Short mmCIF file of C-alpha atoms and ligand atoms in Angstrom, two decimals:
data_model
loop_
_atom_site.label_atom_id
_atom_site.label_comp_id
_atom_site.label_asym_id
_atom_site.label_seq_id
_atom_site.Cartn_x
_atom_site.Cartn_y
_atom_site.Cartn_z
CA UNK A 1 4.67 -4.41 -0.10
CA UNK A 2 4.46 -0.58 -0.41
CA UNK A 3 5.59 1.15 -3.53
CA UNK A 4 9.18 2.58 -3.30
CA UNK A 5 8.32 6.31 -3.26
CA UNK A 6 5.62 6.12 -0.46
CA UNK A 7 7.90 3.91 1.54
CA UNK A 8 10.83 6.21 1.24
CA UNK A 9 8.80 9.27 2.07
CA UNK A 10 6.42 7.86 4.86
CA UNK A 11 8.30 4.79 6.26
CA UNK A 12 6.59 1.88 7.69
CA UNK A 13 3.95 3.52 9.88
CA UNK A 14 0.36 2.42 10.33
CA UNK A 15 -2.77 4.25 11.12
CA UNK A 16 -6.17 2.98 12.40
CA UNK A 17 -9.14 3.57 10.26
CA UNK A 18 -10.21 6.24 12.76
CA UNK A 19 -6.88 8.10 12.30
CA UNK A 20 -7.59 8.93 8.63
CA UNK A 21 -7.22 12.62 9.23
CA UNK A 22 -4.12 12.22 11.24
CA UNK A 23 -2.60 10.12 8.40
CA UNK A 24 -3.45 12.95 5.93
CA UNK A 25 -1.77 15.48 8.14
CA UNK A 26 1.31 13.29 8.65
CA UNK A 27 1.78 12.64 4.89
CA UNK A 28 1.00 16.25 4.03
CA UNK A 29 3.57 17.52 6.47
CA UNK A 30 6.29 15.12 5.00
CA UNK A 31 5.53 16.10 1.53
CA UNK A 32 5.58 19.84 2.37
CA UNK A 33 9.00 19.50 4.27
CA UNK A 34 10.63 17.52 1.43
CA UNK A 35 9.27 19.72 -1.20
CA UNK A 36 10.15 22.88 0.74
CA UNK A 37 13.79 21.63 1.24
CA UNK A 38 14.23 20.75 -2.51
CA UNK A 39 12.62 23.97 -3.72
CA UNK A 40 14.87 25.98 -1.44
CA UNK A 41 17.95 23.92 -2.65
CA UNK A 42 16.95 24.86 -6.13
CA UNK A 43 17.23 28.68 -5.29
CA UNK A 44 20.60 27.93 -3.65
CA UNK A 45 21.86 26.31 -6.88
CA UNK A 46 20.40 29.12 -8.86
CA UNK A 47 22.28 31.60 -6.71
CA UNK A 48 25.50 29.67 -6.77
CA UNK A 49 25.51 29.74 -10.66
CA UNK A 50 24.59 33.46 -10.65
CA UNK A 51 21.20 32.61 -12.31
CA UNK A 52 19.26 34.38 -9.49
CA UNK A 53 21.62 36.01 -7.02
CA UNK A 54 20.05 36.35 -3.57
CA UNK A 55 22.95 37.51 -1.39
CA UNK A 56 25.03 35.88 1.35
CA UNK A 57 22.71 36.19 4.50
CA UNK A 58 19.65 34.96 2.78
CA UNK A 59 21.68 32.12 1.20
CA UNK A 60 22.79 31.00 4.65
CA UNK A 61 19.25 31.24 5.89
CA UNK A 62 18.01 29.10 2.98
CA UNK A 63 20.90 26.55 3.54
CA UNK A 64 19.83 26.50 7.23
CA UNK A 65 16.24 26.04 6.25
CA UNK A 66 16.57 23.23 3.87
CA UNK A 67 19.02 21.24 6.08
CA UNK A 68 16.67 21.58 9.08
CA UNK A 69 13.65 20.60 6.92
CA UNK A 70 15.43 17.42 5.87
CA UNK A 71 16.48 16.71 9.35
CA UNK A 72 12.77 17.27 10.50
CA UNK A 73 11.73 14.90 7.84
CA UNK A 74 14.27 12.25 8.98
CA UNK A 75 12.98 12.64 12.52
CA UNK A 76 9.34 12.34 11.63
CA UNK A 77 9.52 9.50 9.04
CA UNK A 78 7.96 6.38 10.59
CA UNK A 79 7.26 8.25 14.03
CA UNK A 80 3.84 9.59 13.83
CA UNK A 81 3.77 10.29 17.49
CA UNK A 82 6.26 13.08 16.82
CA UNK A 83 3.93 14.95 14.46
CA UNK A 84 3.05 17.84 16.67
CA UNK A 85 6.68 18.93 17.77
CA UNK A 86 7.86 18.58 14.18
CA UNK A 87 4.92 20.56 12.78
CA UNK A 88 5.56 23.35 15.29
CA UNK A 89 9.31 23.38 14.48
CA UNK A 90 8.75 23.38 10.84
CA UNK A 91 6.34 26.28 11.04
CA UNK A 92 8.87 28.15 13.15
CA UNK A 93 11.72 27.68 10.55
CA UNK A 94 9.35 28.59 7.69
CA UNK A 95 8.46 31.86 9.42
CA UNK A 96 12.20 32.54 9.93
CA UNK A 97 12.93 31.75 6.21
CA UNK A 98 10.19 33.99 4.97
CA UNK A 99 11.31 36.90 7.37
CA UNK A 100 14.88 36.40 6.01
CA UNK A 101 13.65 36.92 2.44
CA UNK A 102 11.63 39.94 3.69
CA UNK A 103 14.84 41.57 5.21
CA UNK A 104 17.62 40.42 2.87
CA UNK A 105 15.92 40.37 -0.64
CA UNK A 106 14.32 43.90 -0.80
CA UNK A 107 14.45 43.85 -4.63
CA UNK A 108 11.83 41.21 -4.75
CA UNK A 109 8.58 43.06 -4.08
CA UNK A 110 6.40 40.00 -4.10
CA UNK A 111 8.34 38.26 -1.31
CA UNK A 112 5.41 38.86 1.17
CA UNK A 113 3.50 36.08 -0.76
CA UNK A 114 5.27 33.45 1.28
CA UNK A 115 3.54 34.48 4.44
CA UNK A 116 0.17 34.08 2.53
CA UNK A 117 1.32 30.70 1.31
CA UNK A 118 2.03 29.74 4.89
CA UNK A 119 -1.38 30.20 6.26
CA UNK A 120 -3.30 27.20 4.57
CA UNK A 121 -0.69 24.73 5.84
CA UNK A 122 -0.88 26.05 9.39
CA UNK A 123 -4.59 25.53 9.38
CA UNK A 124 -4.34 22.09 8.03
CA UNK A 125 -1.44 20.88 10.14
CA UNK A 126 -1.97 22.58 13.34
CA UNK A 127 -5.69 23.44 13.51
CA UNK A 128 -7.79 26.59 13.56
CA UNK A 129 -6.62 28.12 16.86
CA UNK A 130 -2.98 27.95 15.77
CA UNK A 131 -4.06 29.02 12.29
CA UNK A 132 -5.53 32.27 13.66
CA UNK A 133 -2.68 32.76 16.08
CA UNK A 134 -0.05 32.70 13.16
CA UNK A 135 -2.39 34.68 10.94
CA UNK A 136 -2.76 37.58 13.39
CA UNK A 137 0.89 37.23 14.64
CA UNK A 138 2.04 37.61 10.97
CA UNK A 139 -0.07 40.53 10.40
CA UNK A 140 1.19 42.26 13.64
CA UNK A 141 4.76 41.17 12.77
CA UNK A 142 4.73 42.57 9.22
CA UNK A 143 2.93 45.84 10.50
CA UNK A 144 5.56 46.45 13.24
CA UNK A 145 8.52 45.24 11.29
CA UNK A 146 7.73 47.19 8.05
CA UNK A 147 9.33 50.50 9.06
CA UNK A 148 12.56 48.62 9.91
CA UNK A 149 12.93 47.29 6.40
CA UNK A 150 15.65 48.81 4.19
CA UNK A 151 12.78 49.34 1.62
CA UNK A 152 9.41 49.46 3.51
CA UNK A 153 6.10 48.82 1.87
CA UNK A 154 3.80 51.76 1.44
CA UNK A 155 0.85 52.26 3.83
CA UNK A 156 -1.79 51.30 1.13
CA UNK A 157 0.33 48.16 0.25
CA UNK A 158 0.50 47.09 3.90
CA UNK A 159 -3.29 47.74 4.32
CA UNK A 160 -3.92 45.53 1.22
CA UNK A 161 -1.68 42.83 2.60
CA UNK A 162 -3.29 42.81 5.95
CA UNK A 163 -6.75 42.76 4.57
CA UNK A 164 -5.83 39.88 2.13
CA UNK A 165 -4.16 37.87 5.04
CA UNK A 166 -7.31 38.17 7.24
CA UNK A 167 -9.50 37.23 4.32
CA UNK A 168 -7.06 34.12 3.85
CA UNK A 169 -7.47 33.25 7.58
CA UNK A 170 -11.32 33.58 7.45
CA UNK A 171 -11.37 31.44 4.42
CA UNK A 172 -9.34 28.67 5.81
CA UNK A 173 -11.22 28.81 8.99
CA UNK A 174 -14.52 28.11 7.26
CA UNK A 175 -12.86 25.57 4.93
CA UNK A 176 -11.28 23.59 7.95
CA UNK A 177 -14.57 23.66 9.77
CA UNK A 178 -16.48 22.30 6.67
CA UNK A 179 -13.82 19.71 5.75
CA UNK A 180 -13.37 18.40 9.31
CA UNK A 181 -17.15 18.06 9.77
CA UNK A 182 -17.43 16.41 6.45
CA UNK A 183 -14.74 13.92 7.40
CA UNK A 184 -16.32 13.27 10.74
CA UNK A 185 -19.64 12.53 9.01
CA UNK A 186 -17.97 10.24 6.51
CA UNK A 187 -16.26 8.33 9.36
CA UNK A 188 -19.62 7.88 11.21
CA UNK A 189 -21.20 6.59 7.97
CA UNK A 190 -18.31 4.24 7.44
CA UNK A 191 -18.65 2.91 10.88
CA UNK A 192 -22.33 2.53 10.36
CA UNK A 193 -21.82 0.67 7.10
CA UNK A 194 -19.24 -1.56 8.51
CA UNK A 195 -21.69 -2.44 11.46
CA UNK A 196 -24.41 -3.25 8.91
CA UNK A 197 -22.10 -5.33 6.74
CA UNK A 198 -20.64 -7.38 9.65
CA UNK A 199 -23.44 -7.61 12.35
CA UNK A 200 -26.87 -9.25 12.35
CA UNK A 201 -29.41 -6.51 12.59
CA UNK A 202 -31.83 -8.44 14.97
CA UNK A 203 -29.42 -9.75 17.50
CA UNK A 204 -26.49 -7.30 17.08
CA UNK A 205 -23.89 -10.10 17.15
CA UNK A 206 -21.59 -10.83 14.13
CA UNK A 207 -23.23 -12.23 11.07
CA UNK A 208 -21.90 -15.44 9.68
CA UNK A 209 -19.47 -13.97 7.21
CA UNK A 210 -17.86 -11.67 9.69
CA UNK A 211 -17.82 -14.40 12.36
CA UNK A 212 -16.07 -16.92 10.12
CA UNK A 213 -13.48 -14.37 9.02
CA UNK A 214 -12.90 -13.48 12.69
CA UNK A 215 -12.51 -17.25 13.42
CA UNK A 216 -9.92 -17.64 10.68
CA UNK A 217 -7.94 -14.77 12.20
CA UNK A 218 -8.20 -16.35 15.76
CA UNK A 219 -7.10 -19.82 14.29
CA UNK A 220 -4.05 -18.07 12.64
CA UNK A 221 -3.21 -16.49 16.04
CA UNK A 222 -3.74 -19.77 17.86
CA UNK A 223 -1.38 -21.64 15.53
CA UNK A 224 1.36 -19.02 15.90
CA UNK A 225 1.02 -19.69 19.75
CA UNK A 226 0.57 -23.37 19.14
CA UNK A 227 -2.65 -23.12 21.29
CA UNK A 228 -5.76 -25.17 21.13
CA UNK A 229 -9.22 -23.78 20.80
CA UNK A 230 -12.93 -24.83 20.74
CA UNK A 231 -16.09 -24.09 18.84
CA UNK A 232 -19.68 -24.35 20.20
CA UNK A 233 -22.62 -24.69 17.94
CA UNK A 234 -25.94 -23.86 19.50
CA UNK A 235 -29.44 -24.50 18.10
CA UNK A 236 -32.70 -23.56 19.87
CA UNK A 237 -34.97 -26.40 20.62
CA UNK A 238 -38.34 -26.43 19.00
CA UNK A 239 -38.15 -22.84 17.93
CA UNK A 240 -40.73 -23.24 15.21
CA UNK A 241 -43.26 -23.83 18.06
CA UNK A 242 -42.32 -20.51 19.61
CA UNK A 243 -43.09 -18.75 16.23
CA UNK A 244 -46.16 -20.77 15.59
CA UNK A 245 -47.58 -20.29 19.05
CA UNK A 246 -46.61 -16.64 19.94
CA UNK A 247 -46.00 -15.11 16.65
CA UNK A 248 -42.76 -14.20 14.62
CA UNK A 249 -42.28 -11.01 16.67
CA UNK A 250 -42.08 -13.04 19.88
CA UNK A 251 -39.60 -15.38 18.12
CA UNK A 252 -37.41 -12.43 17.28
CA UNK A 253 -37.62 -11.26 20.95
CA UNK A 254 -36.43 -14.68 22.11
CA UNK A 255 -33.64 -14.67 19.60
CA UNK A 256 -32.46 -11.36 20.91
CA UNK A 257 -32.75 -12.50 24.47
CA UNK A 258 -30.81 -15.73 23.82
CA UNK A 259 -28.00 -13.78 21.92
CA UNK A 260 -27.60 -11.47 24.91
CA UNK A 261 -27.61 -14.34 27.30
CA UNK A 262 -24.91 -16.20 25.39
CA UNK A 263 -22.85 -12.92 25.07
CA UNK A 264 -22.88 -12.41 28.83
CA UNK A 265 -21.83 -16.10 29.41
CA UNK A 266 -18.54 -15.74 27.42
CA UNK A 267 -15.42 -13.82 27.59
CA UNK A 268 -14.63 -10.58 25.69
CA UNK A 269 -12.00 -12.36 23.72
CA UNK A 270 -14.41 -15.07 22.61
CA UNK A 271 -16.20 -14.52 19.29
CA UNK A 272 -19.79 -15.07 18.76
CA UNK A 273 -21.90 -15.11 15.48
CA UNK A 274 -25.48 -15.74 14.41
CA UNK A 275 -24.87 -18.42 11.59
CA UNK A 276 -28.38 -19.43 10.88
CA UNK A 277 -31.96 -18.59 11.71
CA UNK A 278 -31.89 -19.83 15.32
CA UNK A 279 -28.30 -21.04 15.30
CA UNK A 280 -25.31 -19.31 17.06
CA UNK A 281 -21.73 -20.30 16.97
CA UNK A 282 -19.03 -19.44 19.60
CA UNK A 283 -15.30 -19.49 19.24
CA UNK A 284 -13.32 -20.07 22.36
CA UNK A 285 -9.59 -19.36 21.92
CA UNK A 286 -7.01 -21.11 24.21
CA UNK A 287 -9.81 -23.25 25.52
CA UNK A 288 -9.53 -27.13 25.79
CA UNK A 289 -12.39 -29.57 25.42
CA UNK A 290 -13.25 -29.95 29.21
CA UNK A 291 -13.46 -26.09 29.75
CA UNK A 292 -15.44 -25.66 26.46
CA UNK A 293 -18.06 -28.18 27.81
CA UNK A 294 -18.17 -26.29 30.91
CA UNK A 295 -18.83 -22.99 29.12
CA UNK A 296 -21.40 -24.72 26.84
CA UNK A 297 -23.28 -26.04 29.97
CA UNK A 298 -23.24 -22.77 31.65
CA UNK A 299 -24.75 -21.13 28.59
CA UNK A 300 -27.34 -23.96 28.18
CA UNK A 301 -28.28 -23.50 31.76
CA UNK A 302 -28.44 -19.69 31.56
CA UNK A 303 -30.81 -19.94 28.55
CA UNK A 304 -33.02 -22.54 30.29
CA UNK A 305 -33.16 -20.14 33.43
CA UNK A 306 -33.76 -17.07 31.28
CA UNK A 307 -37.50 -17.75 30.90
CA UNK A 308 -38.39 -14.70 28.64
CA UNK A 309 -41.73 -12.97 29.43
CA UNK A 310 -43.91 -12.92 26.28
CA UNK A 311 -47.16 -11.05 26.64
CA UNK A 312 -47.20 -11.88 30.40
CA UNK A 313 -46.39 -15.59 29.88
CA UNK A 314 -43.03 -16.98 30.93
CA UNK A 315 -41.59 -19.06 28.04
CA UNK A 316 -39.28 -21.93 28.58
CA UNK A 317 -36.66 -21.71 25.99
CA UNK A 318 -33.82 -24.32 25.80
CA UNK A 319 -30.90 -25.09 23.45
CA UNK A 320 -28.90 -28.01 22.33
CA UNK A 321 -25.11 -27.30 21.95
CA UNK A 322 -22.48 -29.25 20.19
CA UNK A 323 -18.90 -28.84 21.22
CA UNK A 324 -15.79 -29.44 19.03
CA UNK A 325 -12.20 -28.97 20.25
CA UNK A 326 -8.84 -28.72 18.53
CA UNK A 327 -5.87 -29.51 20.82
CA UNK A 328 -3.13 -28.70 18.28
CA UNK A 329 -2.91 -26.72 15.01
CA UNK A 330 -3.69 -27.48 11.37
CA UNK A 331 -7.55 -27.48 11.82
CA UNK A 332 -9.77 -25.35 9.64
CA UNK A 333 -12.88 -23.60 10.94
CA UNK A 334 -14.95 -25.25 8.38
CA UNK A 335 -13.95 -28.67 9.65
CA UNK A 336 -14.47 -27.80 13.42
CA UNK A 337 -17.81 -26.11 12.74
CA UNK A 338 -18.93 -29.40 10.93
CA UNK A 339 -17.77 -31.36 13.95
CA UNK A 340 -19.74 -29.04 16.33
CA UNK A 341 -22.79 -29.32 14.13
CA UNK A 342 -22.57 -33.16 14.29
CA UNK A 343 -22.17 -32.91 18.03
CA UNK A 344 -25.23 -30.63 18.18
CA UNK A 345 -27.24 -33.19 16.24
CA UNK A 346 -26.16 -35.89 18.75
CA UNK A 347 -27.45 -33.53 21.58
CA UNK A 348 -30.87 -33.12 19.76
CA UNK A 349 -31.19 -36.88 19.15
CA UNK A 350 -30.46 -37.54 22.83
CA UNK A 351 -33.55 -35.55 23.86
CA UNK A 352 -32.51 -31.71 23.41
CA UNK A 353 -31.56 -29.26 26.07
CA UNK A 354 -28.16 -30.70 26.52
CA UNK A 355 -24.47 -30.43 25.62
CA UNK A 356 -22.65 -32.95 23.44
CA UNK A 357 -18.92 -33.02 22.58
CA UNK A 358 -16.80 -34.35 19.73
CA UNK A 359 -13.03 -34.26 20.31
CA UNK A 360 -10.77 -33.67 17.32
CA UNK A 361 -8.15 -36.52 17.39
N1 GTP B 1 -38.83 -15.30 14.61
C1 GTP B 1 -37.91 -15.67 13.92
N2 GTP B 1 -37.91 -16.99 13.51
C2 GTP B 1 -36.88 -17.44 12.72
C3 GTP B 1 -35.85 -16.56 12.32
N3 GTP B 1 -34.95 -17.27 11.59
C4 GTP B 1 -35.41 -18.58 11.46
N4 GTP B 1 -36.63 -18.72 12.32
C5 GTP B 1 -37.34 -19.85 12.52
O1 GTP B 1 -36.75 -20.83 13.26
C6 GTP B 1 -37.43 -22.07 13.12
C7 GTP B 1 -36.44 -23.15 13.03
O2 GTP B 1 -37.23 -24.34 12.97
P1 GTP B 1 -36.56 -25.76 12.65
O3 GTP B 1 -35.38 -25.71 11.95
O4 GTP B 1 -37.82 -26.64 12.26
O5 GTP B 1 -36.16 -26.21 14.14
P2 GTP B 1 -36.78 -26.15 15.55
O6 GTP B 1 -38.22 -26.00 15.56
O7 GTP B 1 -36.00 -25.37 16.39
O8 GTP B 1 -36.67 -27.60 15.94
P3 GTP B 1 -35.31 -28.38 16.34
O9 GTP B 1 -34.10 -27.53 15.96
O10 GTP B 1 -35.29 -29.71 15.83
O11 GTP B 1 -35.33 -28.42 17.98
C8 GTP B 1 -38.26 -21.93 11.81
O12 GTP B 1 -39.55 -21.79 12.15
C9 GTP B 1 -37.77 -20.52 11.23
O13 GTP B 1 -38.74 -19.78 10.53
C10 GTP B 1 -35.85 -15.16 12.72
O14 GTP B 1 -35.00 -14.31 12.35
N5 GTP B 1 -36.86 -14.88 13.47
#
């Protein structure tokens, strides 16, 4: 279970691994909105107890801002698909709030700062294009609006402000470029690491650990639906002779060819792993014993027909396949794999290049 504060703030929303940046943006926006609303409420309280009097029009604008920010928070919480419209609306009310301070609190000479504070958030939440649009729009708006203020800023003050704002935009443009490219690279490295950790480098199919983990998930799903499933255990015949006769590299080549033959003989929803040197296991969800035997037979035939070409010689490769099926629930992968293993040894003993089945009672 999530700790209370993150749950209260972000709700029960999940992000894929590939959505890590979106998750950061979603959480960032929520924190900024809640913080913005609380911070503004603090000023409202300070005004009402005469600690920091700001005047009626700006008080109303602050009340409008904090109410709308909390409303936007309630709308976004748990609904990541609403991120863009909420981010845009929040940006719009922020600009209104800062403009209200600019017009109605002339005694605060530093109130222009809020327009600066706004820029990093726009680059982070809405990207570089919108970041520049808001930066340049703010520069233009401040320049044009300055003369209409009750206490306009001097020309040098405005020039300094504009230069600083453009500097801020350029800074966050470079920073966003850098951080996004760093993030993309990290994501690519993570994908590569995950692939290396879960897949056999020679054949590209799942390694034993990842395969058995996947089988456990598939068994859990099958027992929720009260569905049966089957496991095939495949061992190449006299593979040592291939290595001894044609060399280890040729043996590797055969393993790759066999893996690809098996992969193309099964459904996308089936799982396949290399569980030993020349041993593969296949998990067939929602598959009864008879169908599993048919699948095993078609794999066996496809391997026999594949006849890989090694140095101009066509090589006959065959496999013995054991089949174990579970009609109901309550069966572990370990047990079923053991049964498929036993069935495979029966096939070997019966002369190899055949399919043998053990049905779980
Ligand atoms: N080229 C290559 N050979 C491998 C690899 N992993 C295991 N082997 C070889 O696979 C062979 C397996 O031999 P055995 O277990 O004696 O089985 P077999 O020769 O296939 O005989 P049966 O299974 O009884 O039909 C061994 O020679 C291993 O060296 C690998 O990654 N590449």
